Coordinates of C-alpha atoms in Angstrom, one line a residue:
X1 CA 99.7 85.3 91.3
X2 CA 102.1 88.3 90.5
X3 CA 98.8 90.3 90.8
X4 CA 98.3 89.4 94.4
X5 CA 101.8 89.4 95.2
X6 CA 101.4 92.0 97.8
X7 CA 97.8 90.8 99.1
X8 CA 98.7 87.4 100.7
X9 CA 101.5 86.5 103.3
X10 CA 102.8 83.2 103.3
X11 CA 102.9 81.4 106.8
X12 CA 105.2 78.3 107.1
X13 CA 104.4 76.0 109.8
X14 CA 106.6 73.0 110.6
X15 CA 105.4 69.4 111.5
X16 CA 107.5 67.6 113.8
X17 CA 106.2 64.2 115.1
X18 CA 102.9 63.9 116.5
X19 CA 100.2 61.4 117.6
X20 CA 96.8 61.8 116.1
X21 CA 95.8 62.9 119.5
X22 CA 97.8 65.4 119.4
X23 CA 96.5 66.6 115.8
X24 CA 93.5 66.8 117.3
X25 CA 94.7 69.1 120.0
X26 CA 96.7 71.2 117.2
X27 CA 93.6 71.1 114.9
X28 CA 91.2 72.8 117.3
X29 CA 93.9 75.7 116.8
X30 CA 93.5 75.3 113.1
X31 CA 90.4 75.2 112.2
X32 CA 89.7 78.9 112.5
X33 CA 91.6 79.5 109.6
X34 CA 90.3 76.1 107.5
X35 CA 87.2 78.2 107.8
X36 CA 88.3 81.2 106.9
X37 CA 87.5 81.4 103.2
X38 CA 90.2 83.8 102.5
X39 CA 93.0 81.2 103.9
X40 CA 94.4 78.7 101.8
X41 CA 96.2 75.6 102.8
X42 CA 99.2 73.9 100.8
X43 CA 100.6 70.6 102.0
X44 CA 103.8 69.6 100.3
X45 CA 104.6 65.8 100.4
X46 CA 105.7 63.4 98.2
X47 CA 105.0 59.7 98.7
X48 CA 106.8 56.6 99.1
X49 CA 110.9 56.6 98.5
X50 CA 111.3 53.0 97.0
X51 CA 114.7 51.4 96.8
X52 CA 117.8 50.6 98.6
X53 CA 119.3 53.6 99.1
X54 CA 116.0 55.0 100.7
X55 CA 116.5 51.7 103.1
X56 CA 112.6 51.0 102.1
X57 CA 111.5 47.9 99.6
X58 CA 108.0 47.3 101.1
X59 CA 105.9 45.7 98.5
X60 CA 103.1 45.5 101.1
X61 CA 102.8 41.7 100.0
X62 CA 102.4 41.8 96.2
X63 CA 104.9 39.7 94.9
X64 CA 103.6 38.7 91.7
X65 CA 103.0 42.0 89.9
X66 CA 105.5 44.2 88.9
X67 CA 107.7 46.2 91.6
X68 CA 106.1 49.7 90.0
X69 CA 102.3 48.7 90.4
X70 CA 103.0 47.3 94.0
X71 CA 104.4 50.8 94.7
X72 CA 101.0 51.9 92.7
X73 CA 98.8 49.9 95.1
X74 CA 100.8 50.8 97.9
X75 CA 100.6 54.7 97.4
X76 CA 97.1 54.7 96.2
X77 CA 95.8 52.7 99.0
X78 CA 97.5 55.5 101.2
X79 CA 95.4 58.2 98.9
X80 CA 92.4 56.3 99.4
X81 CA 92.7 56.5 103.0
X82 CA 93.7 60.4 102.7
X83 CA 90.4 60.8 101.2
X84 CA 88.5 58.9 103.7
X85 CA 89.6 62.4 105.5
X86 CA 90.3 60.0 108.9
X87 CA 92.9 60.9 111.1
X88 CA 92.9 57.6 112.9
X89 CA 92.7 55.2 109.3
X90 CA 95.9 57.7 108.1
X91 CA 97.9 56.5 111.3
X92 CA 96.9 53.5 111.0
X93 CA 97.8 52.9 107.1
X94 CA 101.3 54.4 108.3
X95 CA 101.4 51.7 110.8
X96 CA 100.8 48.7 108.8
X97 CA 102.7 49.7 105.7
X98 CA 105.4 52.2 106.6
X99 CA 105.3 54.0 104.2
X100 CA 108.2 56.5 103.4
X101 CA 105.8 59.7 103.2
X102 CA 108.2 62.3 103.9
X103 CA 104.8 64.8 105.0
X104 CA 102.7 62.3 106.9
X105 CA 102.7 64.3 109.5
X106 CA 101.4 67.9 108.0
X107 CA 99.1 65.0 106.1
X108 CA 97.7 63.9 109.3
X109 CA 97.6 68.0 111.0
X110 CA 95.3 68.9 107.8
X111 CA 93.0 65.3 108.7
X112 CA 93.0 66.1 111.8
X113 CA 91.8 70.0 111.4
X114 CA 89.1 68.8 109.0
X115 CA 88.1 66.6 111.3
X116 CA 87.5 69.7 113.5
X117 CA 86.0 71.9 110.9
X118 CA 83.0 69.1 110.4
X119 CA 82.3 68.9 114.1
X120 CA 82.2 72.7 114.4
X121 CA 80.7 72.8 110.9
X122 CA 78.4 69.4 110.2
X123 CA 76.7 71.2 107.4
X124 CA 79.5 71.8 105.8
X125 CA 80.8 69.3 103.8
X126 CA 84.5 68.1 102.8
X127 CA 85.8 66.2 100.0
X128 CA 90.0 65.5 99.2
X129 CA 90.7 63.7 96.2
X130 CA 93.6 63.0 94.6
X131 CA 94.3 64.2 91.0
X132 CA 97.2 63.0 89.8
X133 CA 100.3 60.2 90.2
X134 CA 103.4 59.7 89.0
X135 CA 106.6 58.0 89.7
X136 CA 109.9 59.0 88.8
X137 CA 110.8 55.7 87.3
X138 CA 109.9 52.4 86.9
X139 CA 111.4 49.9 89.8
X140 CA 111.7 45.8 87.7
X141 CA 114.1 45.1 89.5
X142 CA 115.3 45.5 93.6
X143 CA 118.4 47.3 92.5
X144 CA 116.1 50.1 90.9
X145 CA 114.6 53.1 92.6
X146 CA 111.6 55.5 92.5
X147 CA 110.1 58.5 94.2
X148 CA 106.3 58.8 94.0
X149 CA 104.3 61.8 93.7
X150 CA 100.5 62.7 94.2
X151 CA 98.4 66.0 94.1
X152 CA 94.9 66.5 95.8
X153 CA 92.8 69.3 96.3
X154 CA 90.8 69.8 99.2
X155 CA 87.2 71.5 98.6
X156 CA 84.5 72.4 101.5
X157 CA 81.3 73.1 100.6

């Protein structure tokens, strides 16, 4: 990147609270530059805040594995539904599990706005996946705590 350092401005956009209808409103803004091939999206987030002190010990019902795998199965059933690339499923998953993902909301912008790129763009398709997950520990026990992190790549073709 120190090449380009000069080449590229960097463009912060902050994501207060929104409904997916208004991510759709926001996205028809944004997909001019999703389409631009010489734009490039970054969407920071970590995923879920486990523990006590994050006031958050959801283990979305699985009591009889470990606390670390329910957190697993929590966050990766939230990835799965990031890659479904549906605004709507997104809210939804948010709904039912409340999960502590500090950038759901520039999560569901960029769902939104691909959204809005296929329907001005059907030919062109999109696919998110998810490439790695971690934790920052393993939670055995309530009293422990964890941060969970993912990264995805988005690719249109």
């Amino acid at each position: 990147m120190e090449d380009y350092k000069d080449n590229f401005k960097v463009v912060s956009i902050i994501v207060g609270d929104l409904s997916v209808s208004q991510a759709r409103k926001y996205a028809k803004v944004m997909e001019p530059l999703l389409a631009d091939p010489t734009t490039v999206f970054v969407v920071s987030s970590d995923f879920c805040h486990w523990g006590s002190r994050f006031s958050y010990c959801n283990l979305n019902g699985e009591t009889n594995i470990p606390i670390w795998e329910a957190i697993t199965k929590l966050d990766r059933l939230g990835m799965d539904t990031i890659e479904s690339l549906d605004p709507q499923a997104f809210q939804d998953y948010l709904s039912a599990t409340s999960n502590t993902i500090c950038g759901k909301r520039p999560i569901l912008l960029l769902l939104a706005t691909i959204e809005a790129h296929s329907d001005q763009h059907p030919e062109c398709k999109a696919n998110l996946s998810f490439l790695h997950y971690s934790q920052s520990s393993r939670c055995h026990k309530k009293s422990d705590s964890s941060v969970s992190y993912a990264s995805g790549v988005l690719s249109l073709s």
